[in-house]
CSV table of C-alpha atoms in Angstrom, one decimal:
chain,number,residue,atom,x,y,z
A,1,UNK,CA,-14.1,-5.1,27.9
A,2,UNK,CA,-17.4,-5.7,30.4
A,3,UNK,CA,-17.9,-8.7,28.8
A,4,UNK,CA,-14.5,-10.1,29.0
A,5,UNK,CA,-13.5,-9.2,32.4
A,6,UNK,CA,-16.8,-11.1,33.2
A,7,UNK,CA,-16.2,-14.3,31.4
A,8,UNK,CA,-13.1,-14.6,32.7
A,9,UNK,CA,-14.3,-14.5,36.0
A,10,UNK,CA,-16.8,-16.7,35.6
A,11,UNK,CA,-14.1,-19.2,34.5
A,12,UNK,CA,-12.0,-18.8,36.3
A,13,UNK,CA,-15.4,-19.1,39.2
A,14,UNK,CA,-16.4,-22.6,37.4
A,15,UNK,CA,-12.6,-24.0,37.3
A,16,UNK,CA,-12.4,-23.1,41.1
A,17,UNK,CA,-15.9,-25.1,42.0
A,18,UNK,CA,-15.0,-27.9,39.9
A,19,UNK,CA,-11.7,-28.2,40.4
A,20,UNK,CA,-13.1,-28.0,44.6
A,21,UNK,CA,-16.0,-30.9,43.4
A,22,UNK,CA,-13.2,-33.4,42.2
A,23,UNK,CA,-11.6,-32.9,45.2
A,24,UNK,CA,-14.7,-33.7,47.3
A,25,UNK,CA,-14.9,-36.8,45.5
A,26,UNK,CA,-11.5,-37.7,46.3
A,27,UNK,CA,-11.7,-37.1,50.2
A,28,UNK,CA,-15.2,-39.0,50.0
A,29,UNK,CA,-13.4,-42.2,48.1
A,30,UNK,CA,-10.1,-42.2,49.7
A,31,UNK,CA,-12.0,-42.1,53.2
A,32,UNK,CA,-14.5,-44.9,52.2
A,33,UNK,CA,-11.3,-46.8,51.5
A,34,UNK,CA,-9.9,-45.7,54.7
A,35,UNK,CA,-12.7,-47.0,56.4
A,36,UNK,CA,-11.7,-50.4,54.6
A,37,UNK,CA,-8.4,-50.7,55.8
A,38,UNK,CA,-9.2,-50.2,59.5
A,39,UNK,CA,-12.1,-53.0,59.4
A,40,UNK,CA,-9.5,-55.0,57.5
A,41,UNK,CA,-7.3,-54.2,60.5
A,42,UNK,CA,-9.9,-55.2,63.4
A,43,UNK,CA,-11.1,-58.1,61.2
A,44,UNK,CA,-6.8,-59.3,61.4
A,45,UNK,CA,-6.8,-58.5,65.0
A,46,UNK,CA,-9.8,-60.0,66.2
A,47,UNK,CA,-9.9,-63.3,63.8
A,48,UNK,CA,-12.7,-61.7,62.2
A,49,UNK,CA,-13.7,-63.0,58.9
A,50,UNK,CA,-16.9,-60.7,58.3
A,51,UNK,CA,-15.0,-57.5,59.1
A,52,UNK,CA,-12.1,-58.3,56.7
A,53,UNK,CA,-14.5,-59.4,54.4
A,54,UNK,CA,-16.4,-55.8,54.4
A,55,UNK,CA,-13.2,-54.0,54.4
A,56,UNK,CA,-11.7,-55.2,51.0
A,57,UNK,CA,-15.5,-54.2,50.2
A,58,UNK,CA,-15.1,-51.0,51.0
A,59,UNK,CA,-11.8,-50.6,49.5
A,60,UNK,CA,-12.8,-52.7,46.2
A,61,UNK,CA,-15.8,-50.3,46.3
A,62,UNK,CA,-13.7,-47.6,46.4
A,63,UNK,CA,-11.4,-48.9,43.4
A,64,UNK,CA,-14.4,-48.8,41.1
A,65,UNK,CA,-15.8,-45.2,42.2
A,66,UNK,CA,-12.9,-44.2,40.9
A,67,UNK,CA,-12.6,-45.8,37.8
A,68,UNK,CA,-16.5,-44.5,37.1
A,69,UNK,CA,-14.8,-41.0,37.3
A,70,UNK,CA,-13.5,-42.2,33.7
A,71,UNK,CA,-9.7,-41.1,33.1
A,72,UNK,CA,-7.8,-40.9,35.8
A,73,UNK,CA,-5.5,-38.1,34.3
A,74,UNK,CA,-8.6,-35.3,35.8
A,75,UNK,CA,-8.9,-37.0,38.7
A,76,UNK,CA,-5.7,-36.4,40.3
A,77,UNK,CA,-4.8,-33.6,41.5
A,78,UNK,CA,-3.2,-30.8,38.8
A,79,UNK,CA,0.3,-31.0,39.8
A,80,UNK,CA,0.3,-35.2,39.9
A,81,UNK,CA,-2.0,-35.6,36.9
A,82,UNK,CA,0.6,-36.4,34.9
A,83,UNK,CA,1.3,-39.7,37.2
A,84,UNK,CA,-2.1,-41.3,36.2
A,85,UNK,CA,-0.6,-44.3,35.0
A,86,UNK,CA,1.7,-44.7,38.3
A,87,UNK,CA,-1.9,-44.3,40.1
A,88,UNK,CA,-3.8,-46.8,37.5
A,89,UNK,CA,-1.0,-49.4,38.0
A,90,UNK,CA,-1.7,-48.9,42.2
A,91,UNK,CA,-5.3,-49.5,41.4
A,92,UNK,CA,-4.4,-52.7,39.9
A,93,UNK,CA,-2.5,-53.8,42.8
A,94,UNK,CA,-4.6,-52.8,45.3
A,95,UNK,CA,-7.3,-55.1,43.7
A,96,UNK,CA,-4.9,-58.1,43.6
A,97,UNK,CA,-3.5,-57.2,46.7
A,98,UNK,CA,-7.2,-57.0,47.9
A,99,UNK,CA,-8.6,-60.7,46.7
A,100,UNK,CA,-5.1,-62.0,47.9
A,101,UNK,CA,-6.5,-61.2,51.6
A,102,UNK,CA,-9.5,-62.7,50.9
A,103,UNK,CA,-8.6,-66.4,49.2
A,104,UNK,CA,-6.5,-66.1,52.9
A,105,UNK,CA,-8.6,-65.2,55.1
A,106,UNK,CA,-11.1,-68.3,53.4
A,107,UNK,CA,-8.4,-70.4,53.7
A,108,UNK,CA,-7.7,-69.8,56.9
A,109,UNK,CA,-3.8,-68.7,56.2
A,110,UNK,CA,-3.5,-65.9,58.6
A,111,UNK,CA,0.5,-65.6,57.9
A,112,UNK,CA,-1.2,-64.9,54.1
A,113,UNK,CA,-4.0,-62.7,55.3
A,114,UNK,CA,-1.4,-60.4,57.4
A,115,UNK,CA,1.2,-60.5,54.5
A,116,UNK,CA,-1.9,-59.2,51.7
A,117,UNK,CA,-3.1,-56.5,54.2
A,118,UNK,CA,0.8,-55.4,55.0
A,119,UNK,CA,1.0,-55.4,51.0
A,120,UNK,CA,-2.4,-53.4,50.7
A,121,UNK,CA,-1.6,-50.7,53.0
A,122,UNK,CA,2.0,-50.8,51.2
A,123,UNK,CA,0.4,-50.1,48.0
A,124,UNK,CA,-1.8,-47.4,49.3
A,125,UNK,CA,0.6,-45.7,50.9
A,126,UNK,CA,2.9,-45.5,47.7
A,127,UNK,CA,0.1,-44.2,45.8
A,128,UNK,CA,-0.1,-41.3,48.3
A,129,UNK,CA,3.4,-41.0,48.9
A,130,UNK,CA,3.5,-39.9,44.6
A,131,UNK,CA,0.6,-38.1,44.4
A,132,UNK,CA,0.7,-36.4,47.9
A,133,UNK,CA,4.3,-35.9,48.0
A,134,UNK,CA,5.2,-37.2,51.3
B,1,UNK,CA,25.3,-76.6,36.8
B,2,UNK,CA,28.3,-78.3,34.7
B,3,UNK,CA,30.8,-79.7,36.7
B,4,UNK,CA,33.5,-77.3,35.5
B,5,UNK,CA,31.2,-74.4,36.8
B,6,UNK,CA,30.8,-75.9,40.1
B,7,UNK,CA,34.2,-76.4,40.9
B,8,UNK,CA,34.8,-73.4,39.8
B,9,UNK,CA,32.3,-72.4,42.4
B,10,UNK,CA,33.8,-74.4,44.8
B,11,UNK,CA,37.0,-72.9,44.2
B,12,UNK,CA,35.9,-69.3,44.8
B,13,UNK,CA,34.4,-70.6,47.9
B,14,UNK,CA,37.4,-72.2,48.8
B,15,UNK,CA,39.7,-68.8,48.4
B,16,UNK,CA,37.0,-66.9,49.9
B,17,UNK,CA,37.0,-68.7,53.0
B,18,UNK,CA,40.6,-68.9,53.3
B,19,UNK,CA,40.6,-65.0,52.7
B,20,UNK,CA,37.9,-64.8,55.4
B,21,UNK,CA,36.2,-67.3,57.1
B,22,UNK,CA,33.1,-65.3,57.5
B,23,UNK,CA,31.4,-67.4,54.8
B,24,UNK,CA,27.6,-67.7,55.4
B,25,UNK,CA,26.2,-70.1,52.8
B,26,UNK,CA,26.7,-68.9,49.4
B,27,UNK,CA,27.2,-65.3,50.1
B,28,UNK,CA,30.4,-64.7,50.4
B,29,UNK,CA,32.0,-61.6,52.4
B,30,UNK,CA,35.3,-60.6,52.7
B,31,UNK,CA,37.2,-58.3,54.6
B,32,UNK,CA,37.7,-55.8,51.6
B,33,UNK,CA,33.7,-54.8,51.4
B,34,UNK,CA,32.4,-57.2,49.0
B,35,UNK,CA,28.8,-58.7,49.1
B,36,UNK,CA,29.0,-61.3,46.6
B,37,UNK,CA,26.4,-64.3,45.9
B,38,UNK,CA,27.8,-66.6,43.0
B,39,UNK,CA,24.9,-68.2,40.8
B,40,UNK,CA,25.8,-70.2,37.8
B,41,UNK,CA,27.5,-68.6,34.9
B,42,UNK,CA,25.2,-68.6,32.6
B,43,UNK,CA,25.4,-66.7,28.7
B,44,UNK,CA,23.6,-63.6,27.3
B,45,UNK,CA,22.2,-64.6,24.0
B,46,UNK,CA,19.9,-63.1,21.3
B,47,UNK,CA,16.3,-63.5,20.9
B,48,UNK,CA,17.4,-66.3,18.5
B,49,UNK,CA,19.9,-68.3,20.6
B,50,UNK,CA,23.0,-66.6,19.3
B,51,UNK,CA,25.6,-65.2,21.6
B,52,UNK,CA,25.7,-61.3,22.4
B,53,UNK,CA,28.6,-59.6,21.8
B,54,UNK,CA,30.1,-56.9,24.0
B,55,UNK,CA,30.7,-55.0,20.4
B,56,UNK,CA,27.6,-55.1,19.1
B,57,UNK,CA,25.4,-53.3,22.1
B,58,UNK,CA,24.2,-50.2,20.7
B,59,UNK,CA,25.6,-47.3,23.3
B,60,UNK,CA,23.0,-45.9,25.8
B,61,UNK,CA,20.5,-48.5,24.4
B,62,UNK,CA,18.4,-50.8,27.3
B,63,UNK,CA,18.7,-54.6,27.4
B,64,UNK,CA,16.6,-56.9,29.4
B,65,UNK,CA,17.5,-60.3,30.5
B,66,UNK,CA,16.5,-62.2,33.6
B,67,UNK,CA,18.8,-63.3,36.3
B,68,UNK,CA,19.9,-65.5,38.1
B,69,UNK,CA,15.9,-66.5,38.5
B,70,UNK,CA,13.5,-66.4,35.9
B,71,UNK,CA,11.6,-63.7,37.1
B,72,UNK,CA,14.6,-61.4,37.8
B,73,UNK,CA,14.8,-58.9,35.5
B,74,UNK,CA,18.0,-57.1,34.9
B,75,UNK,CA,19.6,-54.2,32.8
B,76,UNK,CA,22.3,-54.7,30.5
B,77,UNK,CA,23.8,-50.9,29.3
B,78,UNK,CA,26.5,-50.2,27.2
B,79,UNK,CA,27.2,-46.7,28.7
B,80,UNK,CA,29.0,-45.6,25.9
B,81,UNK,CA,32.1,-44.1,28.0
B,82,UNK,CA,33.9,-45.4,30.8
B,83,UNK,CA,32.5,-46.6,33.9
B,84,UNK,CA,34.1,-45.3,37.2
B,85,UNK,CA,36.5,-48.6,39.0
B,86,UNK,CA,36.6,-49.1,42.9
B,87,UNK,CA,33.2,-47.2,43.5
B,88,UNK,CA,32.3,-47.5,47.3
B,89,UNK,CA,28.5,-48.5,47.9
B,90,UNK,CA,26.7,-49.0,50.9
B,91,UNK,CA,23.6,-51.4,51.7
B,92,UNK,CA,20.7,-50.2,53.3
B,93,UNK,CA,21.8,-51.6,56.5
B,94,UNK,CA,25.3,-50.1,56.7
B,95,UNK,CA,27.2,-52.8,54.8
B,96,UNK,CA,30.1,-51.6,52.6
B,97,UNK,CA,31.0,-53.1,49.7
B,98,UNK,CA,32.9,-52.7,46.5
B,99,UNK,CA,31.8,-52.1,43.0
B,100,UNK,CA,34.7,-52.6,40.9
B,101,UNK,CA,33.9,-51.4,37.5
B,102,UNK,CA,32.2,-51.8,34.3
B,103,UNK,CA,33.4,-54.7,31.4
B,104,UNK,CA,34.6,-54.5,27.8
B,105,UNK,CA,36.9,-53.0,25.7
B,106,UNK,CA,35.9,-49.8,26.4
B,107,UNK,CA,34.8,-50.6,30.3
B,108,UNK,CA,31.6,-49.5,29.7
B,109,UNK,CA,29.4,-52.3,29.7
B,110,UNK,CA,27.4,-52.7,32.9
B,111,UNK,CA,24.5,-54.9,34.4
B,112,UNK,CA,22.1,-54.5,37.1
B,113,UNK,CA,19.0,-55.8,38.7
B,114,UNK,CA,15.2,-53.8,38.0
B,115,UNK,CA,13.7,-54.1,40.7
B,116,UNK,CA,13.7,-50.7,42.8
B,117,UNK,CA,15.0,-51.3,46.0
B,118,UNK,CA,12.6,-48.8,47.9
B,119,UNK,CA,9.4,-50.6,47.0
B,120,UNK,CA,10.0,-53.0,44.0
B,121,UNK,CA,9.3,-51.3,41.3
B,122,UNK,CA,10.0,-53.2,38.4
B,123,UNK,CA,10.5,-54.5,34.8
B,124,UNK,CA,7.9,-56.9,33.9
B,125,UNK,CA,6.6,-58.2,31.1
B,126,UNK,CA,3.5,-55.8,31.0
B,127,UNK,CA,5.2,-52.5,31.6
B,128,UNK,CA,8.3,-50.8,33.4
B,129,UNK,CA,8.3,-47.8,35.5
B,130,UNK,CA,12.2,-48.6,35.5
B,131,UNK,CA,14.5,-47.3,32.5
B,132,UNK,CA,17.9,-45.6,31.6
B,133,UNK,CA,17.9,-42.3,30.3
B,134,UNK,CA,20.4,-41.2,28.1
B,135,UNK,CA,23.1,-38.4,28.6
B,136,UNK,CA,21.2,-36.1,26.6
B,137,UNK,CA,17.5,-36.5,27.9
B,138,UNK,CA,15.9,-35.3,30.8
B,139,UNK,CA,14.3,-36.8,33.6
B,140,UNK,CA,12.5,-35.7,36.7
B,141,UNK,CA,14.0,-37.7,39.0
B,142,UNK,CA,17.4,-36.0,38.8
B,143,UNK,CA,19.7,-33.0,37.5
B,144,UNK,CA,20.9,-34.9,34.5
B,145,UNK,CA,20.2,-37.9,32.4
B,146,UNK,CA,22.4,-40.7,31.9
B,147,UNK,CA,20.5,-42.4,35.1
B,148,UNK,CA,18.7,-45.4,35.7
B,149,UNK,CA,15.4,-44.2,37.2
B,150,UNK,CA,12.8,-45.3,39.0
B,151,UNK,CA,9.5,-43.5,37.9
B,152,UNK,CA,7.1,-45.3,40.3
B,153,UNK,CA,8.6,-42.3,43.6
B,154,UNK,CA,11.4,-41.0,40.8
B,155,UNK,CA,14.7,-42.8,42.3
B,156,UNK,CA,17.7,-42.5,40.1
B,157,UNK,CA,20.8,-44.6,40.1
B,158,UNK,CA,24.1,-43.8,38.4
B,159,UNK,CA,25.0,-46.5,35.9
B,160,UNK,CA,28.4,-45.6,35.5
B,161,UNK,CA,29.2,-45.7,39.5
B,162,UNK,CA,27.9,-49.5,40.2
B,163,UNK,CA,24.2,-48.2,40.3
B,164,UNK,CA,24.7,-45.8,43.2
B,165,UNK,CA,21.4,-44.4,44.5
B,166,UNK,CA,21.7,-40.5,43.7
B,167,UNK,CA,18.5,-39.1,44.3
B,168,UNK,CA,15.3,-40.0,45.4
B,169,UNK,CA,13.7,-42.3,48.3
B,170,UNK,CA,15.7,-45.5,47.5
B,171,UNK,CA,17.7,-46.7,50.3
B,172,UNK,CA,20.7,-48.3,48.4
B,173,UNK,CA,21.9,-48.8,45.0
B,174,UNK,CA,20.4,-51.4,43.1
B,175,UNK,CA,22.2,-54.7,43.1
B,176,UNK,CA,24.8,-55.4,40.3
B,177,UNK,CA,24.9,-58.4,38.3
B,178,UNK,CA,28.7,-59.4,37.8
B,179,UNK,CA,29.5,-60.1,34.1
B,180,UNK,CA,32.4,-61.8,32.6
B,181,UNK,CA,33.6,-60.3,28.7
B,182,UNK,CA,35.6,-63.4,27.0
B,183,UNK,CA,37.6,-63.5,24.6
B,184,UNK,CA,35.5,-64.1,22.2
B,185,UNK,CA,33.8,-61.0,22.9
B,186,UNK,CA,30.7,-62.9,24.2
B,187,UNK,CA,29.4,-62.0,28.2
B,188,UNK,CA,28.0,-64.1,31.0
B,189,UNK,CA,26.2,-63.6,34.2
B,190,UNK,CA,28.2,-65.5,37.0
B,191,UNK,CA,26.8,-63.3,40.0
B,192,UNK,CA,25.4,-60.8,42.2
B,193,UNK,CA,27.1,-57.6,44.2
B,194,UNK,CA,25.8,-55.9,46.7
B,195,UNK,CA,22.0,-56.2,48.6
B,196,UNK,CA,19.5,-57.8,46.5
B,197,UNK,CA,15.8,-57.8,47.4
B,198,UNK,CA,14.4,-61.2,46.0
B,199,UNK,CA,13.2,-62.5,49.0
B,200,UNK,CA,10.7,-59.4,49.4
B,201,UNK,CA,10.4,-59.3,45.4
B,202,UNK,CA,8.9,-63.2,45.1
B,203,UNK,CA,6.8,-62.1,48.0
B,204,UNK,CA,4.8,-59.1,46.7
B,205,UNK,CA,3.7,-60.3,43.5
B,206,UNK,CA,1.8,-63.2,43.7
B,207,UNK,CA,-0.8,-62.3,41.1
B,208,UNK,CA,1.9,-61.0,38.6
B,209,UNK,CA,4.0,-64.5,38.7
B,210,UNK,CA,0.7,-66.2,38.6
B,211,UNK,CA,-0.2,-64.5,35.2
B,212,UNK,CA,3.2,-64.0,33.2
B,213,UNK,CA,5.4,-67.1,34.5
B,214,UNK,CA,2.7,-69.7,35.8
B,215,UNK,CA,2.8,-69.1,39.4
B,216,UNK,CA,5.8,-68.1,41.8
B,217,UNK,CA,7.4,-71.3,42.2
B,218,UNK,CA,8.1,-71.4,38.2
B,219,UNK,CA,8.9,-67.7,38.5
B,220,UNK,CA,11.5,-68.3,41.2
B,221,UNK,CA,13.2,-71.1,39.4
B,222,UNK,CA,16.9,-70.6,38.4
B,223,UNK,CA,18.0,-69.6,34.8
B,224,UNK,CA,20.5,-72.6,33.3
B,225,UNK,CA,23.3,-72.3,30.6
B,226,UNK,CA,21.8,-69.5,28.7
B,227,UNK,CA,19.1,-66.1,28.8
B,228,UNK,CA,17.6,-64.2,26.5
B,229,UNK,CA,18.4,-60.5,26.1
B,230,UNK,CA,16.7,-58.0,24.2
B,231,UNK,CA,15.8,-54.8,23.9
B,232,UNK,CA,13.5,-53.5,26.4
B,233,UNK,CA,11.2,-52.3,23.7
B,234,UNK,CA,10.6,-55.8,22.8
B,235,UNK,CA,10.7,-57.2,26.3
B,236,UNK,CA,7.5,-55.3,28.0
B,237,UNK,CA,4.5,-53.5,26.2
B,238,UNK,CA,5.0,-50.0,27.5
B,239,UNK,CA,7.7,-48.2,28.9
B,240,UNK,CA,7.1,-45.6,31.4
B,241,UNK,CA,9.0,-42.6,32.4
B,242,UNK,CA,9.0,-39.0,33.9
């Protein structure tokens, strides 16, 4: 009886620390993302190619952190895990979305550039409006 | 467009503007609540070219067929029961407008855009987060099934009431493609009711026209005399829904 009460504890231990890890690495990507969108932001408002350019960096980086994690289904949260293909269809997006800014930003469309980086943010937020519930 | 389809254009446009003069290019509204923009008539056939009959849709089973641009996708339904007449909608900036009813024998044949009009969730070639959900099946986006939802934020429109947004974040219902039912029991798009969203729609997804139609300016081009319409099982790869 010991021996069960204290397995089931240290499950129940385990599933609490990992369960507290994956969301570590969640905060940790979604804020290196974050950081992307507000040098995509000051790159936009100042004309500034190199800041745009590092911010769909940081949020292309942030992409593929996430699909390292391998399936998305256990990196959502529990209750949303069952959206992973919603949230692997925003990944998608947010990389086309992404280069979009880019090929404008090198071709000097600003109209473009503001309309990828509206889109971007767009997709991000829908992402977060599923799987945060907002 | 035949010339027997553009005066018949014409002719609406004539009526309408003697109804109302508040005609703005080819969308026509009229004191009564309608939001009407007439395309050409064009006819729902088969995979194979042959003309769809109202009597041969399956009930509660999804058809795809694009309209009126080739990158439109839209939902044909036989509901399998009668569709409400006269339903009231509303826009998502205030404008009323009037959904008269469903087609066929049994007025239960219905067609509407898929693209969600909260943030363009779609059918495409790829996959659809958009789908009807018969009577009997259960959704999370809403109490009961026989709903068009959206699974991308879980919308749900109710066929049977001109696509009325019932639950969900989506701001209005989704547009409705006007259908004629002939005679000879064949049906053809001739317009579109209500708010659509194309100009957003061929805005967001540049990539997606780029790889499925060629590019957006081939993607935006207008469907002529006839469109394909099949199953949605056989118009994307994977269908997805909560």
């Amino acid at each position: 009886m010991k021996k069960l009460i204290t397995i089931a504890l240290l499950s129940g231990l385990l599933s609490t620390v990992t369960m507290a890890q994956k969301q570590q690495e969640r905060i940790s990507d979604m804020k290196h993302m974050a950081d992307g969108m507000g040098l995509i932001m000051n790159g936009l408002l100042y004309n500034y190619l190199d800041n745009v350019d590092a911010g769909v960096k940081y949020i292309q980086e942030g992409v593929n952190s996430i699909h390292k994690k391998g399936d998305l289904k256990s990196y959502l949260p529990a209750d949303t895990a069952y959206a992973y293909k919603f949230g692997e269809k925003s990944l998608r997006r947010i990389m086309e979305y992404s280069n979009e800014l880019d090929e404008a930003m090198a071709a000097k469309d600003y109209d473009g550039a503001l309309e990828s980086a509206s889109l971007l943010m767009r997709q991000c937020n829908s992402c977060h409006a599923r799987v945060r519930g907002w | 467009m035949q010339r027997r389809d553009f005066l018949r254009v014409v002719g609406a446009g004539a009526t309408a503007v003697a109804v109302c003069p508040s005609m703005i290019g080819g969308t026509l509204y009229a004191d009564n609540g309608l939001l009407y923009k007439a395309y050409e008539k064009v006819q729902l056939v088969d995979g194979e070219g042959n003309p769809v009959k109202a009597s041969e849709l399956k009930a509660e089973k999804t058809y795809v067929f694009n309209y009126p641009q080739v990158a439109v996708p839209c939902f044909l339904i036989n509901l399998g029961e009668k569709a409400d007449n006269e339903v009231k909608l509303q826009s998502e900036d205030g404008v009323e407008y009037i959904w008269s009813g469903a087609v066929g024998k049994e007025q239960s044949i219905v067609a509407y855009t898929a693209i969600c009009p909260h943030q363009l969730t779609h059918v495409n070639k790829a996959d659809s987060f958009m789908s009807y959900v018969p009577r009997k099946a259960k959704t999370m986006a809403y109490s009961e099934g026989g709903v068009i939802i959206c699974a991308s934020h879980l919308s749900a429109f109710d066929p049977k009431k001109g696509a009325k947004n019932v639950s969900g974040p989506a701001p209005q219902p989704l547009a409705s493609i006007v259908l004629e039912h002939a005679k000879d029991e064949t049906l053809w798009a001739v317009a579109v009711l209500g708010q659509d969203k194309f100009h957003d729609y061929f805005k967001s997804f540049k990539s997606e026209f780029k790889e499925q139609f060629g590019g957006r300016r081939k993607a935006k081009k207008f469907v002529s005399f006839s469109v394909p319409t099949v199953a949605i099982s056989e118009y994307t790869k994977e269908i997805i829904a909560y």
